[in-house]
Amino acid sequence: MKLIEAIIKPFKLDEVKDALNEIGIEGITVCEVKGFGRQKGHTELYRGAEYVVDFIPKVKLEIAVADELVAKVVETIENTAKTGRIGDGKIFILPLDEAVRIRTGEKGTEAI
Amino acid sequence: MKLIEAIIKPFKLDEVKDALNEIGIEGITVCEVKGFGRQKGHTELYRGAEYVVDFIPKVKLEIAVADELVAKVVETIENTAKTGRIGDGKIFILPLDEAVRIRTGEKGTEAI
Amino acid sequence: MKLIEAIIKPFKLDEVKDALNEIGIEGITVCEVKGFGRQKGHTELYRGAEYVVDFIPKVKLEIAVADELVAKVVETIENTAKTGRIGDGKIFILPLDEAVRIRTGEKGTEAI
Amino acid sequence: IHDILSRSRGAFVGLAIGDALGAPVEFMTSHEIRAKYGVLRDLVGGGWLRLKPGQVTDDTEMAFCIARALDARQGWDLKGIADNFAAWLRTKPVDVGDTCRRSIRNYMLKGMLETPFNQWDAGNGAAMRMAPVSLFTLGDDDLLSDCAVTQARLTHNHPLSDTACIYLGRLVHLAIQGRSKNRLRREVDRLVAEQPTFGFDTYRGLASGYVVDTMQTVFHHFFRTAGFEECVVATVNQGGDADTTGAIAGMLAGAYYGMEQVPRRWLKRLDPKVLDETTRLAERLLHLSPLFSGL
Ligand SMILES: Nc1ncnc2c1ncn2[C@@H]1O[C@H](COP(=O)(O)OP(=O)(O)O)[C@@H](O)[C@H]1O
Ligand SMILES: Nc1ncnc2c1ncn2[C@@H]1O[C@H](COP(=O)(O)OP(=O)(O)O)[C@@H](O)[C@H]1O
Ligand SMILES: Nc1ncnc2c1ncn2[C@@H]1O[C@H](COP(=O)(O)OP(=O)(O)O)[C@@H](O)[C@H]1O
Ligand SMILES: [Mg+2]
Ligand SMILES: [Mg+2]
C-alpha cells in the first residue's frame, strides 16, 4: 500500500475529487496548507495594512491506496490538477506499512 | 520507528489523548482536516448540527513511536476512537527513518 | 528521496525558511498544527500571551529532498529552529518512493 | 571597429531589453497577449512576477554573473561564474528556473562544476546566457565551443542545449563581424542539418522553455523581420517563455543591427543600472576577445 500526498491549487480540489470518484476512489483526507515555491505570494490589504504575503494557499490531499492502483491515481491527479502554469503542485508517494479501519478493525487494503 | 497517522472524529480527540497518556505516550501533533469517505452525502452530527455536505471535519493525529510500542498504540487508538458508526476513521502506519529532538539534538527513539 | 517533516515553534518559521533559502531550498509546504508534548500544562508565550492550555500552536514543514541533501537540510533546520527551551519540536525523516511535478510530469529529484 | 563595438553592445543590451520586454507576458499565449495589449511594444512591467517597468529577470542576471566573472579575472573563470551564480541565488532573485536552481544548489552543497546528463535538461536556461560568452570568444570558434559548453554544463547537460549554445554563439560572432543575413541563415541551415529537430520551416508557434521551441521561435522571427524593434516585438508577442525568447532574439538582433537600432524609449525605460552595466561590460568583454587582440 502507498500513501499518496498531493499538493494542488485550491480551485482544483472539486475537479480532482470528482476525477478520483470516477475511478472508484472515495476516501480522501484533505487539509489547507501554505505553499512556498517558485510561485510567489503577493501583497494583500488586510485590516488596512499592506501585507507581503509570501505564501500561496494550497490544498493537500492524502489518499491511501493499494499498490496496483497507485499509477492510475497519480495519473488521474496529474491530468486533472495541471494547468501548465507555475505552482500546479506536487505528488508524493510514501510507503504505507499498514492501514486500519477503526470502525471494523479491518486491516490492509480492506481498510482503505 | 514508525509514524502513526490517525484520522478520527473530532469529539474523540480528548478521549484518545487521555488513553494514550495512560500508556505513557505524551507527544502528539494534531491538525484539523476534512474527510471524504466511502459514504458520500451522508449526515453526520458535528457540534450538534447535522451535516449533509460531502466533507466531514476530522482530526488527524501524528505520533512517532518506537517499533515495540506500535501495536499497543494502534490498539489504544482503535478502541478509544471507535463508535461503530460510519466515519470512525483510519490508522495509517508509515516507516520512520529517523527522528531528531530539535532542542537537544537527540536522535532515534530518544528523540520521541 | 526523503520527505522531511519538521514541527517547530511558529515564530521560527521565517528564520528557518531564510536559512533553507541560503542553501538553495525554496520549495516547502507548511501547515498550522497543535502540539502536545512531554511537558504537560506548561505555559508558553504565544503572540504575547501566556498559554496554560495543554496544546501549543506549532508549525509543520514538509520538504521533499534528494538523499544527498538530507543531512544538510536537517542540520540547517536544527540549528535555526532551536531555542534550547522545551517545545522546540521534532524533525522526522520519511522515505519518499516517488515525486511528481504536476506542471511538467517530471519525476524523481527533478520534480522537487 | 565602431560598428563592432556598437554590435557588441547591441548583443548584451539587446538581451536585457528582450528580457524586460517579454517578462511581463511570460506564460501567456499569443491570443491572451493580443487580448490584453493588442501588440505589446513597450516595457510595461507587471506579469506573473509583478515586475516594475524595465525590470529584468534571471536571463539578464545570470548573464551578468558570467560577464562579471570574466571581467574580474580578465579571462575565463568557470569557478568564478559558479560562485557568482551561488551568490546570486542567495539574493532571492525575482525568478529562478527549476533546472538552474537544482544545479546551483548542487554547486553550493557539493561543489559540482558540471551537472550530470539529464533527459529533462533540454531547457533554454544555458542558451539564454550566451551573450557574454559570445563576446568573450569573438574571433575563435574553438574557444567559443569550449566555453559555451562548459558554462552550459554548470546547469544544463543535454546535447540539444549544448548545440543551441554553440550555434547561438556562432550567429552572434557572424553578426558582430558584419556578415549578411543570408550568411547567418546558412549557419542556421548547418545547425538544422546537424540537428534536424531545430528545423523551423513549418514553424508552429511553439514558444516554450524547451530549447528547440525557443530557438525555432527566435529564428522564425529573426529571419522574417527587418529591424531590431520589429524582431523583438514579434518574438515576445508569440508568448510562451517570452522573456527568454525575447532575450535571445534581442541578443541576436542587437548583434546584427547594432545599438543604433535599439529604440530610445526602451533604453530610457530599462533599469538604468542594467543599461549601464550591459553597455560597459560588452566593451570590456570585447577587449578580452581574440578578435580584438588581433586587431
Ligand atoms: N520540495 C518540496 N517539498 C514539499 N513541497 C513542495 C516542494 N516544492 C514545492 N512544494 C509545494 O508545491 C507548490 C508548488 O511549487 P512551485 O515551485 O511554486 O511550482 P511548480 O510545482 O509548478 O514547479 C509549493 O507552493 C509548495 O506547496
Ligand atoms: N483511502 C483513504 N485515504 C485517506 N483517508 C481516508 C481514506 N479513506 C477514508 N479516509 C478518511 O477516513 C474518514 C472516514 O472514512 P469513511 O469511509 O467515511 O468511514 P469508515 O472509516 O468508517 O469506513 C474519511 O472522512 C477520510 O478522512
Ligand atoms: N512522538 C511525537 N510524535 C509526533 N509529534 C511529537 C511527538 N513528540 C512531540 N511532538 C511534537 O513536538 C512538539 C514539542 O515536543 P515537546 O515534548 O513539548 O518538547 P521537546 O521537543 O522540546 O522535547 C510537541 O508540541 C508536538 O507537536
Ligand atoms: Mg526569466
Ligand atoms: Mg523565461
XYZ file of C-alpha atoms and ligand atoms in Angstrom:
714
model
C 0.000 0.000 0.000
C 1.083 3.594 -0.517
C 0.061 6.920 0.951
C -0.288 9.402 -1.882
C 0.142 13.034 -0.888
C -0.897 15.619 -3.472
C -0.384 19.350 -3.050
C -2.580 21.198 -5.522
C -4.137 24.588 -6.307
C -7.259 25.020 -4.121
C -9.653 25.670 -7.013
C -8.711 22.247 -8.421
C -9.992 20.315 -5.383
C -13.506 19.544 -6.598
C -12.301 18.575 -10.050
C -9.661 16.236 -8.644
C -12.142 14.698 -6.191
C -14.633 14.072 -8.987
C -11.981 12.525 -11.220
C -10.900 10.238 -8.363
C -14.500 9.267 -7.702
C -14.761 8.382 -11.397
C -12.036 5.764 -10.932
C -13.603 4.423 -7.769
C -11.567 6.307 -5.179
C -13.759 7.816 -2.474
C -11.690 8.023 0.671
C -9.580 11.179 0.842
C -8.300 13.320 3.699
C -7.739 16.975 2.889
C -6.118 19.885 4.654
C -5.351 23.504 3.834
C -1.674 24.306 3.670
C 0.615 27.169 2.756
C 2.891 26.717 -0.211
C 6.322 28.233 -0.713
C 7.979 27.697 -4.062
C 8.695 29.304 -7.359
C 5.193 30.774 -7.434
C 5.332 33.727 -5.062
C 2.761 35.357 -2.826
C 1.729 38.935 -3.221
C 0.818 41.993 -1.200
C -2.624 41.917 0.288
C -4.657 44.509 2.080
C -5.529 43.120 5.494
C -7.098 45.349 8.111
C -5.986 48.419 6.216
C -2.304 47.488 6.031
C -0.426 46.038 3.096
C 0.973 42.616 3.822
C 3.614 40.911 1.749
C 2.059 37.500 1.899
C 4.840 35.344 0.609
C 2.979 32.040 0.704
C 0.323 30.728 -1.682
C -2.673 28.821 -0.302
C -2.618 25.197 -1.441
C -4.658 22.125 -0.593
C -3.039 18.846 0.461
C -4.769 15.541 -0.258
C -3.836 12.295 1.437
C -5.059 9.104 -0.191
C -4.133 5.618 0.986
C -4.279 3.206 -1.964
C -3.429 -0.383 -2.823
C -0.203 -0.775 -4.823
C -1.947 -1.749 -8.046
C -3.995 1.486 -8.066
C -1.107 3.885 -7.480
C -0.211 4.550 -11.125
C -3.829 5.205 -12.044
C -4.423 7.525 -9.089
C -1.231 9.502 -9.788
C -2.093 9.831 -13.473
C -5.614 10.996 -12.612
C -4.432 13.657 -10.187
C -1.711 14.797 -12.609
C -4.105 15.203 -15.509
C -6.782 16.959 -13.510
C -4.718 19.228 -11.272
C -2.484 20.500 -14.073
C -2.910 23.971 -15.546
C 0.585 24.195 -17.029
C 1.333 27.340 -15.004
C 3.875 27.567 -12.217
C 2.527 26.411 -8.841
C 0.464 23.433 -10.012
C 1.997 21.404 -7.191
C 3.479 18.012 -6.357
C 2.509 14.392 -5.874
C 4.483 12.416 -3.280
C 4.273 8.645 -2.879
C 5.114 7.278 0.575
C 5.295 3.623 1.586
C 2.404 2.596 3.853
C 3.188 -0.325 6.145
C -0.318 -0.868 7.498
C -3.815 0.586 7.470
C -6.691 0.009 9.888
C -10.385 0.892 9.544
C -11.231 1.995 13.069
C -14.932 1.164 12.816
C -14.389 -2.518 11.955
C -10.790 -3.341 12.781
C -10.207 -4.379 9.146
C -6.557 -4.199 8.099
C -4.633 -3.773 4.861
C -6.293 -2.984 1.557
C -9.652 -3.895 3.098
C -9.260 -0.895 5.354
C -8.867 1.722 2.654
C 10.395 3.685 14.413
C 7.036 4.353 12.826
C 4.934 7.439 12.266
C 1.347 6.618 13.198
C -1.266 8.752 11.487
C -4.786 8.520 12.879
C -7.787 10.235 11.328
C -10.592 10.332 13.871
C -13.850 12.073 14.727
C -13.091 15.442 16.367
C -15.078 14.786 19.549
C -12.883 11.738 20.189
C -9.664 13.746 20.468
C -9.573 14.261 24.222
C -10.542 10.676 24.905
C -7.835 9.339 22.584
C -5.223 11.702 24.062
C -6.081 10.598 27.577
C -5.932 6.931 26.635
C -2.517 7.480 25.033
C -1.276 9.340 28.098
C -2.397 6.315 30.147
C 0.046 4.151 28.209
C 2.858 6.679 28.517
C 2.518 8.432 25.173
C 2.654 12.199 25.538
C 3.999 13.604 22.281
C 1.330 14.070 19.628
C 0.918 16.520 16.747
C -2.645 17.254 15.719
C -4.281 19.064 12.816
C -7.795 19.699 11.605
C -8.618 18.072 8.307
C -11.593 17.456 6.042
C -12.653 13.898 5.420
C -14.246 12.489 2.299
C -15.406 8.946 2.724
C -16.963 5.971 1.074
C -20.408 7.127 2.129
C -20.917 10.368 0.280
C -23.561 12.868 1.222
C -24.379 11.168 4.471
C -25.320 13.211 7.506
C -23.061 13.326 10.492
C -23.550 15.111 13.754
C -20.900 17.795 14.211
C -21.265 20.166 17.126
C -24.908 19.285 17.452
C -25.797 20.035 13.842
C -26.437 17.584 11.050
C -24.126 17.942 8.033
C -25.125 16.851 4.544
C -22.031 18.324 2.932
C -19.732 15.875 1.281
C -16.796 16.629 3.564
C -16.803 15.953 7.268
C -14.489 17.631 9.761
C -11.949 15.167 11.144
C -8.855 15.449 13.287
C -5.534 13.940 12.238
C -3.042 12.794 14.860
C 0.613 12.144 14.115
C 2.517 10.122 16.672
C 6.093 8.977 16.216
C 6.679 5.773 18.205
C 9.330 3.119 18.718
C 8.611 -0.158 16.880
C 7.829 -2.112 20.025
C 5.074 0.325 21.038
C 3.250 0.393 17.684
C 0.830 -2.457 18.323
C -0.175 -1.032 21.716
C -0.649 2.487 20.367
C -2.741 1.276 17.430
C -4.892 -0.873 19.691
C -5.411 2.038 22.089
C -6.489 4.435 19.359
C -8.720 1.818 17.783
C -10.524 1.026 20.987
C -10.976 4.639 22.030
C -11.820 6.274 18.713
C -14.361 3.660 17.678
C -18.110 4.314 17.806
C -19.073 1.581 15.334
C -20.724 4.174 13.070
C -19.593 5.220 9.595
C -16.763 7.710 9.589
C -14.830 6.498 12.620
C -11.673 6.902 10.570
C -8.344 5.276 9.772
C -4.991 4.494 11.274
C -2.006 4.550 8.922
C 1.446 3.255 9.852
C 4.356 4.791 7.956
C 8.020 3.833 8.235
C 10.077 6.493 10.001
C 13.765 6.509 9.033
C 14.962 8.993 11.629
C 13.715 11.381 14.304
C 15.501 14.343 15.894
C 14.611 16.320 19.009
C 15.473 19.863 17.952
C 16.098 21.132 21.486
C 18.820 18.598 22.276
C 19.911 17.047 19.007
C 18.935 13.584 20.304
C 18.202 11.082 17.573
C 16.167 7.917 17.208
C 13.837 6.645 19.904
C 15.478 9.068 22.379
C 14.011 11.890 20.316
C 10.368 10.850 20.550
C 14.453 10.885 -1.816
C 13.092 11.673 1.636
C 10.180 13.668 2.951
C 11.420 15.773 5.857
C 8.735 16.765 8.349
C 9.698 19.436 10.854
C 7.445 20.554 13.701
C 8.708 23.875 15.033
C 7.698 26.921 17.045
C 5.644 29.261 14.827
C 7.872 32.321 15.346
C 10.793 30.327 13.913
C 9.164 29.831 10.501
C 10.646 32.841 8.693
C 14.098 32.203 10.105
C 14.015 28.544 9.051
C 12.732 29.455 5.583
C 15.526 32.012 5.142
C 18.170 29.528 6.288
C 16.856 26.940 3.810
C 16.918 29.579 1.088
C 20.608 30.148 1.814
C 21.279 26.522 0.848
C 19.169 26.768 -2.298
C 15.984 25.186 -0.928
C 12.831 27.116 -1.812
C 10.004 24.601 -2.081
C 8.252 23.977 1.250
C 4.702 23.071 2.281
C 3.587 24.375 5.667
C 0.579 23.817 7.894
C -0.524 25.009 11.297
C -0.807 22.221 13.858
C -1.398 21.750 17.570
C 1.339 20.226 19.629
C 1.004 18.069 22.715
C 4.287 17.374 24.369
C 6.107 15.674 27.150
C 5.814 18.703 29.388
C 2.120 18.972 30.131
C 0.436 22.056 31.437
C 3.436 24.301 30.916
C 2.999 27.868 29.837
C 4.353 29.091 26.553
C 4.311 32.573 25.183
C 2.217 32.713 22.013
C 1.583 36.137 20.460
C 2.473 37.822 23.710
C 0.011 35.832 25.810
C 0.762 33.047 28.242
C -0.975 29.779 27.455
C -1.682 27.185 30.118
C -3.707 25.017 27.774
C -2.379 21.599 27.080
C -1.876 22.171 23.354
C 0.611 24.608 21.887
C 0.396 26.045 18.379
C 3.186 24.680 16.198
C 4.005 24.859 12.532
C 4.718 21.751 10.460
C 7.016 21.962 7.451
C 7.154 19.305 4.761
C 10.165 19.356 2.480
C 10.873 16.698 -0.128
C 14.634 16.477 -0.758
C 17.154 14.352 -2.636
C 19.012 11.860 -0.414
C 22.351 13.668 -0.575
C 20.825 16.894 0.745
C 19.051 15.377 3.762
C 21.860 15.793 6.286
C 22.402 19.437 5.340
C 18.684 20.266 5.461
C 18.227 18.583 8.840
C 21.274 20.369 10.248
C 20.001 23.708 8.951
C 16.547 23.286 10.473
C 18.022 22.042 13.750
C 20.385 24.981 14.105
C 17.813 27.579 13.189
C 14.701 26.251 14.944
C 16.442 25.583 18.253
C 15.997 27.860 21.276
C 17.106 25.290 23.854
C 13.725 25.576 25.619
C 11.062 22.908 25.889
C 8.860 22.587 22.843
C 11.437 23.343 20.143
C 9.972 20.426 18.212
C 10.943 17.437 16.080
C 12.334 16.543 12.711
C 11.037 13.328 11.135
C 12.570 11.733 8.053
C 10.259 9.561 5.976
C 11.202 7.530 2.904
C 9.795 9.001 -0.302
C 9.270 6.453 -3.069
C 8.425 8.884 -5.853
C 7.741 12.563 -6.514
C 5.985 14.189 -9.462
C 5.907 17.851 -10.557
C 2.306 18.179 -11.707
C 3.008 21.038 -14.136
C 5.579 19.163 -16.237
C 5.260 15.490 -15.359
C 8.904 15.440 -14.231
C 9.651 12.639 -11.774
C 12.209 11.963 -9.088
C 14.694 14.557 -7.894
C 13.908 16.680 -10.963
C 10.396 17.087 -9.541
C 11.449 18.661 -6.271
C 35.712 48.955 -35.096
C 32.956 51.385 -34.198
C 30.465 49.013 -35.808
C 31.904 46.055 -33.928
C 31.540 47.923 -30.647
C 28.000 49.007 -31.479
C 27.021 45.452 -32.352
C 28.748 44.025 -29.292
C 26.820 46.423 -27.097
C 23.699 45.667 -29.099
C 24.075 41.983 -28.238
C 24.273 42.490 -24.485
C 21.862 45.423 -24.195
C 19.544 43.586 -26.587
C 19.496 40.622 -24.229
C 18.383 42.827 -21.344
C 15.828 44.677 -23.463
C 14.274 41.447 -24.748
C 14.110 40.089 -21.198
C 12.424 43.240 -19.835
C 10.018 43.447 -22.764
C 8.954 39.798 -22.713
C 8.931 39.089 -18.976
C 5.535 40.744 -18.323
C 3.929 38.361 -20.822
C 5.830 35.193 -19.895
C 3.497 32.163 -19.856
C 0.747 33.981 -21.754
C -0.428 32.712 -25.140
C -0.257 34.938 -28.219
C -4.049 35.236 -28.044
C -4.017 36.343 -24.428
C -1.346 38.929 -25.226
C -3.379 40.237 -28.129
C -6.493 40.462 -25.983
C -4.662 42.352 -23.245
C -2.229 44.576 -25.154
C -3.136 44.422 -28.831
C 0.535 44.409 -29.703
C 2.948 44.646 -26.775
C 5.638 47.100 -27.804
C 6.672 48.814 -24.570
C 8.379 47.913 -21.306
C 5.197 47.783 -19.244
C 6.135 45.684 -16.225
C 3.577 43.566 -14.361
C 3.028 39.957 -15.385
C 3.193 36.916 -13.118
C 6.351 38.218 -11.459
C 4.781 41.638 -10.765
C 7.767 43.406 -12.322
C 8.474 47.109 -12.408
C 8.594 48.515 -15.957
C 12.099 47.927 -17.297
C 12.988 45.301 -14.708
C 14.978 42.299 -15.926
C 14.853 38.703 -14.723
C 17.154 35.703 -14.384
C 18.009 35.761 -18.090
C 19.946 39.011 -17.721
C 21.077 38.431 -14.144
C 22.722 35.110 -14.942
C 24.411 36.681 -17.967
C 25.783 39.320 -15.585
C 27.163 36.562 -13.350
C 29.171 35.299 -16.305
C 30.243 38.737 -17.585
C 31.397 39.966 -14.175
C 33.406 36.799 -13.529
C 35.236 37.047 -16.853
C 35.824 40.760 -16.389
C 37.145 40.301 -12.848
C 39.525 37.521 -13.868
C 40.259 39.190 -17.212
C 39.951 35.685 -18.594
C 37.858 32.519 -18.437
C 36.882 31.561 -14.880
C 34.346 28.767 -14.586
C 34.542 28.643 -10.789
C 34.103 32.423 -10.678
C 30.936 32.061 -12.723
C 29.690 29.276 -10.428
C 30.411 31.385 -7.338
C 28.526 34.297 -8.862
C 25.566 32.027 -9.629
C 25.560 30.856 -5.986
C 25.797 34.382 -4.594
C 23.018 35.442 -6.947
C 20.763 32.577 -5.815
C 21.144 33.720 -2.208
C 19.776 37.178 -3.063
C 16.322 35.652 -3.611
C 16.086 36.667 -7.276
C 12.721 37.569 -8.767
C 12.718 34.217 -10.588
C 14.970 31.178 -10.905
C 14.426 28.299 -13.352
C 13.966 24.852 -11.799
C 16.966 23.331 -13.583
C 19.224 26.280 -12.756
C 18.208 26.205 -9.084
C 18.888 22.495 -8.754
C 22.311 22.828 -10.374
C 23.405 25.909 -8.462
C 22.312 24.215 -5.233
C 24.415 21.193 -6.156
C 27.369 23.502 -6.700
C 26.795 25.182 -3.318
C 26.452 21.916 -1.410
C 28.662 19.554 -3.401
C 30.999 21.789 -5.413
C 29.841 20.250 -8.712
C 31.024 22.263 -11.705
C 29.272 20.025 -14.202
C 25.748 18.726 -13.751
C 25.245 15.091 -14.847
C 23.340 14.317 -18.050
C 19.615 14.563 -17.608
C 16.844 13.991 -20.131
C 14.958 16.957 -18.646
C 17.846 19.380 -19.204
C 16.819 20.433 -22.728
C 15.565 23.769 -21.470
C 16.808 27.165 -22.631
C 18.456 28.214 -19.364
C 22.016 27.829 -20.649
C 21.328 29.265 -24.108
C 19.844 32.422 -22.624
C 23.237 33.292 -21.071
C 25.257 33.190 -24.286
C 25.714 36.937 -24.858
C 28.784 37.436 -22.624
C 30.280 34.124 -23.773
C 29.902 35.144 -27.408
C 31.599 38.493 -26.815
C 34.448 36.956 -24.812
C 35.201 34.391 -27.526
C 34.737 36.626 -30.572
C 37.155 35.530 -33.283
C 37.829 31.978 -32.078
C 35.303 29.254 -32.899
C 37.101 26.545 -30.908
C 37.224 28.752 -27.827
C 33.529 29.531 -28.340
C 32.568 25.861 -28.482
C 34.609 25.077 -25.423
C 33.342 27.972 -23.298
C 29.752 27.662 -24.496
C 29.513 24.060 -23.381
C 31.427 24.345 -20.112
C 29.277 27.285 -18.961
C 26.146 25.453 -20.119
C 27.115 22.353 -18.162
C 27.153 24.335 -14.924
C 23.385 23.978 -15.037
C 22.236 22.026 -18.112
C 23.656 18.808 -19.518
C 21.842 17.851 -22.707
C 23.040 17.726 -26.326
C 20.209 19.954 -27.559
C 21.181 22.646 -25.051
C 24.892 22.300 -25.944
C 24.184 22.611 -29.650
C 21.907 25.618 -29.192
C 24.569 27.419 -27.149
C 27.319 26.813 -29.692
C 25.241 27.920 -32.653
C 23.873 30.992 -30.910
C 27.479 31.947 -30.250
C 28.374 31.390 -33.890
C 25.444 33.506 -35.074
C 26.407 36.338 -32.749
C 30.013 36.127 -33.990
C 28.895 36.323 -37.622
C 26.507 39.176 -36.880
C 29.038 41.261 -34.968
C 31.557 40.759 -37.752
C 29.060 42.269 -40.175
C 28.052 39.194 -42.125
C 24.806 39.229 -44.104
C 21.523 37.762 -43.022
C 21.918 35.154 -45.775
C 25.212 34.097 -44.246
C 23.515 33.807 -40.870
C 20.743 31.813 -42.474
C 23.305 29.380 -43.912
C 24.721 28.935 -40.421
C 21.264 28.055 -39.108
C 20.918 25.606 -42.006
C 24.127 23.983 -40.731
C 22.541 23.677 -37.297
C 19.388 22.127 -38.717
C 21.462 19.716 -40.830
C 23.321 18.685 -37.717
C 20.188 18.513 -35.564
C 17.028 18.391 -37.708
C 14.747 18.795 -34.733
C 15.631 22.508 -34.757
C 14.047 22.909 -38.230
C 11.560 25.795 -38.322
C 10.303 25.930 -41.912
C 6.944 24.752 -40.679
C 7.052 26.868 -37.523
C 4.003 26.050 -35.457
C 4.169 28.850 -32.932
C 5.553 26.791 -30.034
C 7.494 29.163 -27.803
C 8.004 27.181 -24.594
C 11.131 26.855 -22.476
C 12.109 23.697 -24.376
C 15.282 24.867 -26.125
C 14.047 23.649 -29.515
C 10.820 25.665 -29.272
C 12.788 28.694 -28.098
C 15.302 28.542 -30.934
C 12.632 27.940 -33.575
C 10.723 30.979 -32.310
C 13.816 33.186 -32.370
C 14.907 32.007 -35.839
C 11.396 32.313 -37.261
C 11.033 35.935 -36.198
C 14.653 36.988 -36.747
C 14.624 35.925 -40.383
C 11.171 37.346 -41.104
C 11.735 40.834 -39.731
C 13.914 43.707 -40.906
C 14.851 45.606 -37.775
C 15.674 45.303 -34.082
C 12.357 46.565 -32.731
C 10.316 44.585 -35.231
C 12.198 41.361 -34.412
C 11.962 41.596 -30.633
C 8.322 42.755 -30.637
C 7.273 39.902 -32.928
C 9.131 37.399 -30.774
C 7.690 38.388 -27.395
C 4.164 38.696 -28.786
C 4.414 34.985 -29.580
C 4.088 34.465 -25.818
C 5.241 31.309 -24.043
C 8.667 31.729 -22.483
C 8.572 35.292 -23.733
C 11.299 36.803 -21.565
C 13.799 34.195 -22.772
C 12.772 34.123 -26.415
C 12.811 37.930 -26.222
C 16.250 37.961 -24.593
C 17.769 35.625 -27.182
C 16.098 37.457 -30.072
C 17.309 40.726 -28.564
C 20.855 39.392 -28.366
C 20.817 38.201 -31.971
C 19.063 41.264 -33.379
C 21.223 43.568 -31.288
C 24.356 41.868 -32.619
C 23.058 42.143 -36.164
C 21.511 45.621 -36.261
C 23.663 47.334 -33.616
C 22.901 49.772 -30.782
C 21.617 52.480 -33.141
C 18.538 50.405 -33.846
C 17.566 49.859 -30.220
C 14.579 52.165 -29.629
C 15.313 55.216 -27.437
C 12.156 54.761 -25.407
C 13.233 51.272 -24.423
C 16.705 52.413 -23.409
C 15.182 55.130 -21.276
C 12.855 52.779 -19.513
C 15.260 49.898 -18.975
C 16.635 49.721 -15.419
C 19.456 52.335 -15.631
C 21.924 50.135 -13.727
C 21.290 47.310 -16.186
C 21.726 49.604 -19.176
C 24.935 50.972 -17.756
C 26.407 47.577 -16.894
C 25.483 45.795 -20.127
C 26.937 48.655 -22.151
C 30.111 48.788 -20.099
C 30.689 45.019 -19.788
C 30.064 44.461 -23.501
C 33.022 46.675 -24.257
C 35.182 45.082 -21.530
C 34.441 41.587 -22.878
C 35.082 42.669 -26.449
C 38.519 43.895 -25.365
C 39.259 40.437 -23.932
C 38.318 38.641 -27.141
C 40.794 37.011 -29.551
C 39.365 39.148 -32.353
C 40.145 42.358 -30.510
C 43.663 41.383 -29.533
C 44.222 40.561 -33.174
C 43.094 43.987 -34.361
N 10.454 20.258 -2.211
C 9.179 20.455 -1.849
N 8.683 19.821 -0.774
C 7.400 19.995 -0.402
N 6.528 20.792 -1.032
C 6.959 21.464 -2.128
C 8.296 21.338 -2.598
N 8.438 22.125 -3.696
C 7.255 22.708 -3.903
N 6.345 22.317 -2.979
C 4.928 22.681 -2.924
O 4.454 22.757 -4.283
C 3.913 24.067 -4.535
C 4.213 24.485 -5.969
O 5.591 24.599 -6.159
P 6.194 25.720 -7.163
O 7.673 25.663 -7.051
O 5.560 27.055 -6.863
O 5.689 25.339 -8.615
P 5.687 24.024 -9.542
O 5.159 22.901 -8.718
O 4.796 24.397 -10.676
O 7.067 23.771 -10.018
C 4.539 24.952 -3.479
O 3.714 26.067 -3.219
C 4.650 24.009 -2.277
O 3.406 23.895 -1.604
N -8.176 5.864 1.372
C -8.163 6.852 2.281
N -7.059 7.633 2.374
C -7.007 8.639 3.270
N -8.022 8.959 4.107
C -9.148 8.198 4.064
C -9.273 7.126 3.146
N -10.498 6.575 3.308
C -11.096 7.282 4.294
N -10.298 8.247 4.752
C -10.576 9.143 5.866
O -11.319 8.421 6.847
C -12.572 9.074 7.101
C -13.654 8.054 7.345
O -13.851 7.249 6.212
P -15.300 6.675 5.821
O -15.140 5.919 4.548
O -16.305 7.793 5.831
O -15.730 5.731 7.009
P -15.069 4.456 7.725
O -13.659 4.778 8.032
O -15.934 4.299 8.944
O -15.220 3.282 6.826
C -12.826 9.937 5.875
O -13.673 11.022 6.200
C -11.399 10.366 5.497
O -10.972 11.432 6.316
N 6.161 11.408 19.468
C 5.762 12.512 18.811
N 5.128 12.394 17.635
C 4.717 13.488 16.947
N 4.895 14.747 17.377
C 5.533 14.937 18.549
C 5.983 13.839 19.339
N 6.562 14.339 20.462
C 6.480 15.668 20.377
N 5.854 16.048 19.250
C 5.657 17.420 18.769
O 6.802 18.200 19.169
C 6.384 19.308 19.989
C 7.403 19.555 21.073
O 7.515 18.441 21.927
P 7.827 18.603 23.487
O 7.812 17.250 24.064
O 6.886 19.621 24.062
O 9.254 19.288 23.576
P 10.725 18.935 23.016
O 10.595 18.612 21.545
O 11.489 20.186 23.279
O 11.268 17.790 23.775
C 5.025 18.902 20.509
O 4.258 20.050 20.822
C 4.448 18.094 19.350
O 3.913 18.957 18.336
Mg 13.309 34.878 -16.752
Mg 11.705 32.597 -19.070
